[in-house]
mmCIF file of C-alpha atoms in Angstrom:
data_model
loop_
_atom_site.group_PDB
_atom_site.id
_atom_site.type_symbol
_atom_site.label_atom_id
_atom_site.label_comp_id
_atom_site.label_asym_id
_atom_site.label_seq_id
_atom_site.Cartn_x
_atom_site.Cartn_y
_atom_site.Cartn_z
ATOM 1 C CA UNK A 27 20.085 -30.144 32.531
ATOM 2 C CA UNK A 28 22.601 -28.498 30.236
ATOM 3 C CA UNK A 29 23.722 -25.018 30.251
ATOM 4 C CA UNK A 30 22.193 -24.144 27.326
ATOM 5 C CA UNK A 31 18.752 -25.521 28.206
ATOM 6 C CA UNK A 32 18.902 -23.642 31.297
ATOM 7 C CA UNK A 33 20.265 -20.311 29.040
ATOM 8 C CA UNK A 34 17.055 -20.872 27.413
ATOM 9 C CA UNK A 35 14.854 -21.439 29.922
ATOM 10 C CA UNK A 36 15.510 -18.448 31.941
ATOM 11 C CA UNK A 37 14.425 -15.680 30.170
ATOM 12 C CA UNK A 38 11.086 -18.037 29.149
ATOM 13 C CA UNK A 39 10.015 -18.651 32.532
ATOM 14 C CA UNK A 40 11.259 -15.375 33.839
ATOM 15 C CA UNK A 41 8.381 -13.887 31.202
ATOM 16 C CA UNK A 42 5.968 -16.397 31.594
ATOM 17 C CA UNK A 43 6.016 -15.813 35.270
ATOM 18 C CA UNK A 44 6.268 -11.999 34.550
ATOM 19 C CA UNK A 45 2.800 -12.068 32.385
ATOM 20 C CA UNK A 46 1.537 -14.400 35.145
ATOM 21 C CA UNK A 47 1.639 -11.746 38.238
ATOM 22 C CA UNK A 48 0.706 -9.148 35.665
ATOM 23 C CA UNK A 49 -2.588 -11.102 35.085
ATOM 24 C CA UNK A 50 -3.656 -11.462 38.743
ATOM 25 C CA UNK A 51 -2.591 -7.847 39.261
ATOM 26 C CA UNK A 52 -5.189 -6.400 36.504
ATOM 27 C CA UNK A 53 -7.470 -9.117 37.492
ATOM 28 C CA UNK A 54 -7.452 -7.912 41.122
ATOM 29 C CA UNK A 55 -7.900 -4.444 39.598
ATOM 30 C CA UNK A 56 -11.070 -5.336 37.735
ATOM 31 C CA UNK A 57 -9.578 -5.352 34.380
ATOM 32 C CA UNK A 58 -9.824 -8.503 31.948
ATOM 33 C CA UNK A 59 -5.806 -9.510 31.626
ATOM 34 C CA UNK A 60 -6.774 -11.316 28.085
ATOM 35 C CA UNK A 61 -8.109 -7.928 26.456
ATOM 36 C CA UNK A 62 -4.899 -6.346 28.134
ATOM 37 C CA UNK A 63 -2.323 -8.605 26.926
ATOM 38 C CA UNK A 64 -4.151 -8.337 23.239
ATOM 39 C CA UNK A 65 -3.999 -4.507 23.602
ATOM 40 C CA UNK A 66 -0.523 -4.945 24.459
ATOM 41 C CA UNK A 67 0.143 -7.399 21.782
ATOM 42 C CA UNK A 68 -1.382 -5.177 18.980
ATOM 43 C CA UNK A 69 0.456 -2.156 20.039
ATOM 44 C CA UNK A 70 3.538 -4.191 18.875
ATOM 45 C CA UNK A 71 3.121 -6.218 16.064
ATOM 46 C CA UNK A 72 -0.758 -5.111 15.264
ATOM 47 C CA UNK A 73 0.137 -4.314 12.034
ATOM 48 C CA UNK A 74 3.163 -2.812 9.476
ATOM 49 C CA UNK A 75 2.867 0.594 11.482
ATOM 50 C CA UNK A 76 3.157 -0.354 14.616
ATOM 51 C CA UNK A 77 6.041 -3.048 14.242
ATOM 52 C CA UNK A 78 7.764 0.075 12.071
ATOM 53 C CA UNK A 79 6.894 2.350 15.438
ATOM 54 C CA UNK A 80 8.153 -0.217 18.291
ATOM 55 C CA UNK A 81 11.214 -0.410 16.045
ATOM 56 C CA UNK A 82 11.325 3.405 15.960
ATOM 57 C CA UNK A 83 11.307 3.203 20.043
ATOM 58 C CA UNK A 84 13.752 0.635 20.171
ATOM 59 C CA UNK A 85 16.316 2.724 18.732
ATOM 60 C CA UNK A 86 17.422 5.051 21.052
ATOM 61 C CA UNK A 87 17.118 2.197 23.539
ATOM 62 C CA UNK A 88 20.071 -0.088 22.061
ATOM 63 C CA UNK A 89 22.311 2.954 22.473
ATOM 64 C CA UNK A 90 21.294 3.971 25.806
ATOM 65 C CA UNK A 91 21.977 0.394 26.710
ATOM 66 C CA UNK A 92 25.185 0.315 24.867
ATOM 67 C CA UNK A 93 26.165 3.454 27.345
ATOM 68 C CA UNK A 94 25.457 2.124 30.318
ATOM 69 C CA UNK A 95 26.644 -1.236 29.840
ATOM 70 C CA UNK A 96 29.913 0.112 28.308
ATOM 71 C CA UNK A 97 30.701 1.662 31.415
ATOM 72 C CA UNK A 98 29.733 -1.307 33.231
ATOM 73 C CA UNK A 99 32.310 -3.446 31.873
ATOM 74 C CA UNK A 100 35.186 -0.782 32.624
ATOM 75 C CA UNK A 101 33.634 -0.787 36.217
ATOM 76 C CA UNK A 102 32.130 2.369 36.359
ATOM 77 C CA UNK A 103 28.295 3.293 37.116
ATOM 78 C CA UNK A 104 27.380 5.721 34.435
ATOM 79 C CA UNK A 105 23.961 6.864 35.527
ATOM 80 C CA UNK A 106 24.033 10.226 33.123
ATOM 81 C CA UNK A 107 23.490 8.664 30.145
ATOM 82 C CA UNK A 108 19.870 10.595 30.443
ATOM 83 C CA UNK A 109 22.250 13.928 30.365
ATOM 84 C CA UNK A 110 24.540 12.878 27.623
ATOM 85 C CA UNK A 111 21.974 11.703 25.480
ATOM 86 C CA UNK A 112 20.189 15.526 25.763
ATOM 87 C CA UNK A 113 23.175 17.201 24.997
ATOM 88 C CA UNK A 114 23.384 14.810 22.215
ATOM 89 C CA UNK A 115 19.880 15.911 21.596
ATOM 90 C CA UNK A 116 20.460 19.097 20.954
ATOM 91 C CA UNK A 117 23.782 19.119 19.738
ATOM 92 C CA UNK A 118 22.772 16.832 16.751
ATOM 93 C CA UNK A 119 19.700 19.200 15.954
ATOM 94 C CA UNK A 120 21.452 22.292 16.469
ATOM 95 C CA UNK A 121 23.896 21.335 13.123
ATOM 96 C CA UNK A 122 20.753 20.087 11.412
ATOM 97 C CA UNK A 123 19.116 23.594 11.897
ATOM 98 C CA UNK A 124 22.450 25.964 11.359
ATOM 99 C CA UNK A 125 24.103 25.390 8.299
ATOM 100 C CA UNK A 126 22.277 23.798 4.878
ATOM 101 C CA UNK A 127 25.142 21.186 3.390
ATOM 102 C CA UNK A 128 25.367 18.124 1.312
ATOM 103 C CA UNK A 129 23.928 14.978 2.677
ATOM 104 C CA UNK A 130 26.886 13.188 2.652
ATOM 105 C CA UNK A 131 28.516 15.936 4.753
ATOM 106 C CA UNK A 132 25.960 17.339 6.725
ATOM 107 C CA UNK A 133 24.410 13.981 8.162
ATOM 108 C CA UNK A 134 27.524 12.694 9.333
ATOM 109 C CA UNK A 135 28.404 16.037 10.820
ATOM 110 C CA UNK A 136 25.155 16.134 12.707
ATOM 111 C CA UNK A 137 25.639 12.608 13.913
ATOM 112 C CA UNK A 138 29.739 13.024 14.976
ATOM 113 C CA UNK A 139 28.334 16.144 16.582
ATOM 114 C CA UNK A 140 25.824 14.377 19.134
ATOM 115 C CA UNK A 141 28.732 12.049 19.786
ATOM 116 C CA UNK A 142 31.034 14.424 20.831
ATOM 117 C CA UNK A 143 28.526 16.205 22.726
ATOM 118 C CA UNK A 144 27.674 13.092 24.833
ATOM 119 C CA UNK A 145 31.285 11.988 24.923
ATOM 120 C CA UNK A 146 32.549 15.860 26.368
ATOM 121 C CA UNK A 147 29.296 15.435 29.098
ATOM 122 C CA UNK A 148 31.142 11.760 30.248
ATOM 123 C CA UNK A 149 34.402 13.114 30.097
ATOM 124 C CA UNK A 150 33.520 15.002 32.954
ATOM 125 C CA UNK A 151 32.703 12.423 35.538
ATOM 126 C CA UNK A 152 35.605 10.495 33.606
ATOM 127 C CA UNK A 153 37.886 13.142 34.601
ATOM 128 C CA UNK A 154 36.850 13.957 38.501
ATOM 129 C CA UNK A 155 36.764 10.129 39.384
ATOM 130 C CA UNK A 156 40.415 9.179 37.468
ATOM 131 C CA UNK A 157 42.201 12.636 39.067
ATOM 132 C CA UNK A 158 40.185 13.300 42.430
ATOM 133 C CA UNK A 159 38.527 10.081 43.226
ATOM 134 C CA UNK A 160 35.059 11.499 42.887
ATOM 135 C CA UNK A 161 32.130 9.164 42.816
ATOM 136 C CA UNK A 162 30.487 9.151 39.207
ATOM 137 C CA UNK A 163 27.613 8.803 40.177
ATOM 138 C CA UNK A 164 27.304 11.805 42.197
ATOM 139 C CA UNK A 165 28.448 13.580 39.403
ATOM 140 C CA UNK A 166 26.773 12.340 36.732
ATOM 141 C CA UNK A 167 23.735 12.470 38.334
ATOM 142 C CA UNK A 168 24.379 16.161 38.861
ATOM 143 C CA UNK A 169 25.836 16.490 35.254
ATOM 144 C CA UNK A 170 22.080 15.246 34.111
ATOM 145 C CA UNK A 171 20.432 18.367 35.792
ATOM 146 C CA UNK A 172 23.146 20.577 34.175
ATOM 147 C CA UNK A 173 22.295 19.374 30.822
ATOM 148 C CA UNK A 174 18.990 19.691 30.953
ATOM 149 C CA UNK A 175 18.861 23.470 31.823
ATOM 150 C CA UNK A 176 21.429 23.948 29.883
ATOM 151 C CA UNK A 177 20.261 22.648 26.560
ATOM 152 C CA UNK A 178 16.703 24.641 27.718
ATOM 153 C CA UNK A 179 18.606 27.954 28.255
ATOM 154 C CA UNK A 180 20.145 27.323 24.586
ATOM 155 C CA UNK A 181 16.963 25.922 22.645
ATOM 156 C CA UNK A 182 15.415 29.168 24.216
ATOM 157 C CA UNK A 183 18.390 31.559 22.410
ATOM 158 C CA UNK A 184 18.773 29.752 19.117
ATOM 159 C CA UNK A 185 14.802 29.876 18.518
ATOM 160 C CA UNK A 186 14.865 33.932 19.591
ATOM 161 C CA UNK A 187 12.775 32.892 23.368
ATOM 162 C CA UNK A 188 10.405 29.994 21.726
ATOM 163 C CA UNK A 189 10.285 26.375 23.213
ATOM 164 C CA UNK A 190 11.966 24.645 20.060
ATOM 165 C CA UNK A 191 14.082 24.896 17.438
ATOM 166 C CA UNK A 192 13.221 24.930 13.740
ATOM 167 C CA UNK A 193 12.786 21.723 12.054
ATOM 168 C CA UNK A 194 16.274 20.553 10.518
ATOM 169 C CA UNK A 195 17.389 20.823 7.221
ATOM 170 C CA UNK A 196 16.694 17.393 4.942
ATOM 171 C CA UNK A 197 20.360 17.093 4.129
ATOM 172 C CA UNK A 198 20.276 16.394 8.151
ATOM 173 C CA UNK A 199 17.688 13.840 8.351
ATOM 174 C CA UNK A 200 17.831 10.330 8.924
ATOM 175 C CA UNK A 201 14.232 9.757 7.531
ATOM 176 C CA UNK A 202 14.057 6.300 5.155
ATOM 177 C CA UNK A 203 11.026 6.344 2.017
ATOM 178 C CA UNK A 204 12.152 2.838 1.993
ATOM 179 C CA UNK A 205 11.236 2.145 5.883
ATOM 180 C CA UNK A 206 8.300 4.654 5.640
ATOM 181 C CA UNK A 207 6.731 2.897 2.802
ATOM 182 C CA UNK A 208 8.001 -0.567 4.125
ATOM 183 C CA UNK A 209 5.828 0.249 7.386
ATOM 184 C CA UNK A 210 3.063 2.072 6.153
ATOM 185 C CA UNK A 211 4.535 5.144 7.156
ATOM 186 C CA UNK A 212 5.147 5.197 10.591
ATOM 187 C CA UNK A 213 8.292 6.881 11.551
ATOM 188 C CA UNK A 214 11.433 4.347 11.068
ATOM 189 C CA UNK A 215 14.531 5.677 10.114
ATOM 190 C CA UNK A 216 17.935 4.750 9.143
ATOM 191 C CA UNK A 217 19.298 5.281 12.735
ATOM 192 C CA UNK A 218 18.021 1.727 13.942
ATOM 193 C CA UNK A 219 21.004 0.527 10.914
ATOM 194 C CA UNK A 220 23.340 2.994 12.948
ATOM 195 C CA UNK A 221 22.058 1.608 16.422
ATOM 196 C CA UNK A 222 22.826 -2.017 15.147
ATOM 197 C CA UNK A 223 26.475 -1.380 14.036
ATOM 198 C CA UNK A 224 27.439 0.270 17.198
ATOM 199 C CA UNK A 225 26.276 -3.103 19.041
ATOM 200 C CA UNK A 226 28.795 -4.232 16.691
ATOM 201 C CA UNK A 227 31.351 -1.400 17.719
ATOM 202 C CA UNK A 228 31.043 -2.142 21.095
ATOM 203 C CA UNK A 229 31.965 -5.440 20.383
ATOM 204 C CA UNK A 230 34.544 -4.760 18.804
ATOM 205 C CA UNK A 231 36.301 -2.619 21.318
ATOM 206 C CA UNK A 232 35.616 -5.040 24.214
ATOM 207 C CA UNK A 233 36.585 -8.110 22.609
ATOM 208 C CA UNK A 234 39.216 -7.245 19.857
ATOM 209 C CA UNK A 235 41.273 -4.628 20.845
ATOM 210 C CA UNK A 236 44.297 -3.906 23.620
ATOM 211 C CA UNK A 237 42.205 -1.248 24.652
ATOM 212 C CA UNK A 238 39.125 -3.098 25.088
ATOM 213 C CA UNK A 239 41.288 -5.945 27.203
ATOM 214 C CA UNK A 240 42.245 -3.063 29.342
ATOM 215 C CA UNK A 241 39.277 -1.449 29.405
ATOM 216 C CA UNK A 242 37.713 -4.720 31.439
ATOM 217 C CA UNK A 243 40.943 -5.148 33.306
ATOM 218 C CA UNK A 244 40.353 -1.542 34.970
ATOM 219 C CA UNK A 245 36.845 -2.734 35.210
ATOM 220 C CA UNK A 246 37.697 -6.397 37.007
ATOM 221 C CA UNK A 247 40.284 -4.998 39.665
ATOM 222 C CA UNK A 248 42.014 -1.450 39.328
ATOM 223 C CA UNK A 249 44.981 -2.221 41.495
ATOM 224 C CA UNK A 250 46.025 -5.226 39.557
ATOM 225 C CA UNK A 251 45.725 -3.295 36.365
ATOM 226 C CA UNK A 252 47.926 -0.315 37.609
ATOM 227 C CA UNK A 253 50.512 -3.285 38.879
ATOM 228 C CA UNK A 254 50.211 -4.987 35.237
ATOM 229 C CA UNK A 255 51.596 -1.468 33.989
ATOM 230 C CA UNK A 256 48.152 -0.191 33.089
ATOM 231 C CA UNK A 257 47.094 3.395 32.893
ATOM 232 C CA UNK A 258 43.995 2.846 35.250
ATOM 233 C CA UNK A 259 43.242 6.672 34.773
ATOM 234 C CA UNK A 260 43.232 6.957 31.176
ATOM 235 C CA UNK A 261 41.251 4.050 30.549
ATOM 236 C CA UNK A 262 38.697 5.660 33.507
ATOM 237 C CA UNK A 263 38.291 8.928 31.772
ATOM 238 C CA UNK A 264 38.470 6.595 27.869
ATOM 239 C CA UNK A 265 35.712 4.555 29.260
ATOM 240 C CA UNK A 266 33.491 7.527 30.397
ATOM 241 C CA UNK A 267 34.029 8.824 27.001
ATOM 242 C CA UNK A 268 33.005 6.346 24.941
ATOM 243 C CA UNK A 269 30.321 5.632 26.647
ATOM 244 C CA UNK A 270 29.094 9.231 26.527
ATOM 245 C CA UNK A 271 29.614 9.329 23.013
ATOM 246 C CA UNK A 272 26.770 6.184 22.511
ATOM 247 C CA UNK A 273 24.638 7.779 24.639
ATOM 248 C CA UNK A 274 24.733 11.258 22.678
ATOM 249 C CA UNK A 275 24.276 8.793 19.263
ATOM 250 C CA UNK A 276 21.120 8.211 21.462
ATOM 251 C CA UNK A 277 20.088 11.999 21.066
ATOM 252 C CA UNK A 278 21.092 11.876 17.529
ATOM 253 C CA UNK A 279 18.051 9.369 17.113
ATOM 254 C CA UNK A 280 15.454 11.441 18.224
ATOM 255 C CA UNK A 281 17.013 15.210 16.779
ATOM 256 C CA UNK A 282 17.420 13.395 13.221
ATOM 257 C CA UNK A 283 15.262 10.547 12.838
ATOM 258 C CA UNK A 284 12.029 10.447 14.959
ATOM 259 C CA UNK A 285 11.139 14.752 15.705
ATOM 260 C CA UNK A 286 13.940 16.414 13.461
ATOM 261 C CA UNK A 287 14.004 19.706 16.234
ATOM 262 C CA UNK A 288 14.916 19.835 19.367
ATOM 263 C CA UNK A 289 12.602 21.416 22.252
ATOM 264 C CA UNK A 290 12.146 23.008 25.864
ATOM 265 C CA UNK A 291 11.723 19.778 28.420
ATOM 266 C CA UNK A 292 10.266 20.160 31.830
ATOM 267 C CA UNK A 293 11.651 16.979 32.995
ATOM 268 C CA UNK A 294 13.974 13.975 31.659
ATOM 269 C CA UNK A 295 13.074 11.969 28.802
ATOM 270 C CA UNK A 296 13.524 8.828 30.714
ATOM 271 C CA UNK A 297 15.564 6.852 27.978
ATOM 272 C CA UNK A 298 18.820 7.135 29.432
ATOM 273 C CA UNK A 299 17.411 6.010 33.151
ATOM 274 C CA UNK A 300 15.557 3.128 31.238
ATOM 275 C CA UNK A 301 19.208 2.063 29.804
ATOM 276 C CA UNK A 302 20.076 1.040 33.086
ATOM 277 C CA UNK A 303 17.452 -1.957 33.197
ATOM 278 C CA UNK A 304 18.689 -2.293 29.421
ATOM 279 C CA UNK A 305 21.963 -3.229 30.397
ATOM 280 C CA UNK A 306 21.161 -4.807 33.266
ATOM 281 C CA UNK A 307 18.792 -6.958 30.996
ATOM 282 C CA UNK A 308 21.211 -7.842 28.726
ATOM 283 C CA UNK A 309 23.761 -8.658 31.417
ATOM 284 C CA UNK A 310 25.932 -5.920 29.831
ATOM 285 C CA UNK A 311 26.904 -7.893 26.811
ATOM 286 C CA UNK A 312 26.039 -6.230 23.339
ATOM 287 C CA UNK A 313 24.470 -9.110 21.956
ATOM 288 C CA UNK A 314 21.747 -8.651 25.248
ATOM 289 C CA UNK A 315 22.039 -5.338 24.660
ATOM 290 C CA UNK A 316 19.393 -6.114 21.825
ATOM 291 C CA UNK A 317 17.587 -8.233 23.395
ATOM 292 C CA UNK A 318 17.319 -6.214 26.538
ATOM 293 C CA UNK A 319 16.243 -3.118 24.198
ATOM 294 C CA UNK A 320 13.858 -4.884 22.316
ATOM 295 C CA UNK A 321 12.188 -6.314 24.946
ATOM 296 C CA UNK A 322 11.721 -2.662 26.705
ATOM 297 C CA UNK A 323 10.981 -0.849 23.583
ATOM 298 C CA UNK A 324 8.540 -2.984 22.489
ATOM 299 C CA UNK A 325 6.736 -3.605 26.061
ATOM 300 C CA UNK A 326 7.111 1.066 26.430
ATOM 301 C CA UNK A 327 5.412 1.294 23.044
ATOM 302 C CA UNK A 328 2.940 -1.659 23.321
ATOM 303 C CA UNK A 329 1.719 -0.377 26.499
ATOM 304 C CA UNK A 330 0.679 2.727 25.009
ATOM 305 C CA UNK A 331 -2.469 0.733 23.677
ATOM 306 C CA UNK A 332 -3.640 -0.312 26.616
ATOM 307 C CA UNK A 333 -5.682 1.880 27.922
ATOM 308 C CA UNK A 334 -7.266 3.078 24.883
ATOM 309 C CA UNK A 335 -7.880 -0.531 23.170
ATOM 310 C CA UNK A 336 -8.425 -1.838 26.810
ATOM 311 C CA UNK A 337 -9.688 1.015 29.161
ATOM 312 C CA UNK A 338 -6.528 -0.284 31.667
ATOM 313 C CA UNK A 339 -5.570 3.014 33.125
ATOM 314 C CA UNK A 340 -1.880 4.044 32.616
ATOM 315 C CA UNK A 341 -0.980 3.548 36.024
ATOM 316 C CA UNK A 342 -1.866 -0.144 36.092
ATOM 317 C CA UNK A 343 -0.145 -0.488 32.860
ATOM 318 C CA UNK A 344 3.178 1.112 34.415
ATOM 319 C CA UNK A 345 2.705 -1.599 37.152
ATOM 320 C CA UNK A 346 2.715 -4.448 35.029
ATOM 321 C CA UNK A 347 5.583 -4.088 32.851
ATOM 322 C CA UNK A 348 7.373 -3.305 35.561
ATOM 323 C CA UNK A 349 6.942 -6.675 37.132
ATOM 324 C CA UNK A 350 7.864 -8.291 33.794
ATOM 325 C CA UNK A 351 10.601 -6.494 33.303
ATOM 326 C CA UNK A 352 11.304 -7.770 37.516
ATOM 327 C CA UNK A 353 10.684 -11.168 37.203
ATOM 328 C CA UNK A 354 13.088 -10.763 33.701
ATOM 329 C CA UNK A 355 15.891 -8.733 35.685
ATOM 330 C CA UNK A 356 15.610 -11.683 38.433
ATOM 331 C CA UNK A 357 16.213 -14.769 36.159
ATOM 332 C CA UNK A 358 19.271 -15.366 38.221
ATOM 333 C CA UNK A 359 16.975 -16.562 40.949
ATOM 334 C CA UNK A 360 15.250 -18.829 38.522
ATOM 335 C CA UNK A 361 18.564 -20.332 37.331
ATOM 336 C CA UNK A 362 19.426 -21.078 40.869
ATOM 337 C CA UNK A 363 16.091 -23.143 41.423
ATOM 338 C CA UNK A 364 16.802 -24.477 38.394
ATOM 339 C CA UNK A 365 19.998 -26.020 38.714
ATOM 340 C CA UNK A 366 18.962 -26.852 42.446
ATOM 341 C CA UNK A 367 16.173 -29.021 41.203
ATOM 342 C CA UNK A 368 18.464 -30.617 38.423
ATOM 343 C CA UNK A 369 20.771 -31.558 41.235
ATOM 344 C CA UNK A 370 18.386 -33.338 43.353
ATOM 345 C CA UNK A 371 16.837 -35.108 40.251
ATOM 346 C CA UNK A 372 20.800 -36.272 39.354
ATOM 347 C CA UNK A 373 20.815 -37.345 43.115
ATOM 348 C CA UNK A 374 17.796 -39.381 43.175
#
């Protein structure tokens, strides 16, 4: 069998086999898996809104993904991508509520100030690990706490002790007529454009630039770097960065484009912790990046139809993506049995 067979193969039988345990789980539950998977199927391509919403949700996605997988390549673990994505948050709707300037100005402003956010919350961890040699993921995982009392304490001073800021000014928004009317209105804005070209950015850096080749170098083996004449702590603290800064574009998504404000949260939002199995998905490459996203966004906002078009309780619904998105995650194993079996059929 030929490599690209097997390329294509993988990710078919990993769902297949995904939907398959699914199936028997809800069966085993009592539930009918055909009305399930029919829920879960119209929650994502039902109709014009809800193919406009599960693109909406796959947004924020592709950049958490881009974060994580960034840092993956440059051989760090960045697990706060959840924190520099809320700092991105807030920084993004804090410009969009503060001053009132032209579009052209005040969008980008708002957007360049979630990345900066994000990228000062990475620089952080960036800069403990490449001076002190201090695990980043101790620190980031710390840094995510920080950020999220943090940007409470401040949502709580700029709205005068209420639980959210105002709504942003227009000149802030990413909000499309074209998408809304395109998609019967759901919420789709221009930030899934902005998502796509940083896939595109990423690429860029990793494949096409000296900095990029170094960037992996650090990542592949940091002692043969710093022997090659490297500067293995610049690029540590550069990677951190940059990666921060796609995870804050992240926040951007949700201050500008899908709730245009910013509010109190009692816990994590989840999307930065989900960009993790993103990456992982989409074997840190941008091009799986998409894929990766796509496949969680839609399954995260499909699922929401389940229990109401279905009467499958959330919990069981939580259960089953999760083994898809397993059985996706463990397509290495199915390669392996794959090629196994292609051997013994050669040696026959």
């Amino acid at each position: 069998m030929s490599i690209r067979a097997t390329n294509i193969l993988v990710p078919v039988i990993s769902v297949i086999l995904g939907l398959l345990v699914g199936a028997i789980i809800m069966l085993i539950s009592g539930y009918n898996p055909v009305i399930g998977y029919a829920a879960l199927w119209n929650g994502i391509f039902g109709d014009m809104y809800t193919i406009g919403e599960t693109l909406r949700q796959i947004t924020p996605y592709l950049l958490a993904g881009l974060a994580v997988a960034f840092a993956f390549r440059s051989g760090l673990f960045n697990i706060g991508v959840e924190g520099q994505l809320i700092v991105g948050w807030f920084a993004a709707a804090y410009v969009g509520v503060a001053v009132e300037l032209p579009k052209i100005i005040h969008l980008p402003l708002a957007i360049l100030a979630a990345a900066a956010a994000g990228a000062l919350w990475g620089f952080v961890p960036g800069l403990l690990k490449a001076k002190f040699h201090v695990h980043e993921v101790i620190v980031t995982i710390m840094m995510n706490y920080i950020a999220l009392h943090v940007t409470n304490a401040l949502i709580k001073t700029v709205s005068g002790g209420g639980d959210r800021t105002e709504s942003i000014f227009a000149s802030a928004s990413l909000r499309s007529e074209f998408f809304q009317n395109l998609t019967e209105f759901s919420r789709l804005h221009y930030g899934i454009i902005i998502a796509l070209l940083m896939v595109g950015v990423m690429w860029f850096i990793l494949e096409k630039t000296t900095l990029g080749f170094e960037l992996k170098a650090v990542g592949f083996n940091q002692n043969a770097s710093k022997y090659a004449g490297m500067n293995v702590n610049k690029n540590i603290i550069l990677a951190m960065v940059i990666s921060g800064a796609f995870a804050g574009l992240g926040g951007a998504m949700e201050a500008l484009g899908t709730f245009e404000y910013v509010s109190s949260k009692a816990g994590f939002t989840g999307i930065g912790f989900d960009g993790i199995a993103v990456a992982l998905l989409g074997m840190n490459t941008p091009l799986g990046v998409i894929f990766g996203a796509t496949l969680f966004g839609s399954l995260k906002y499909g699922a929401l139809n389940m229990p109401n078009a279905a009467g499958i309780p959330l919990e069981i619904v939580e259960i089953v993506i999760a083994v898809i998105i397993f059985f996706v995650a463990s397509g290495y194993v199915i390669r392996l049995f794959l090629l196994r079996a292609a051997k013994k059929k050669e040696a026959k």
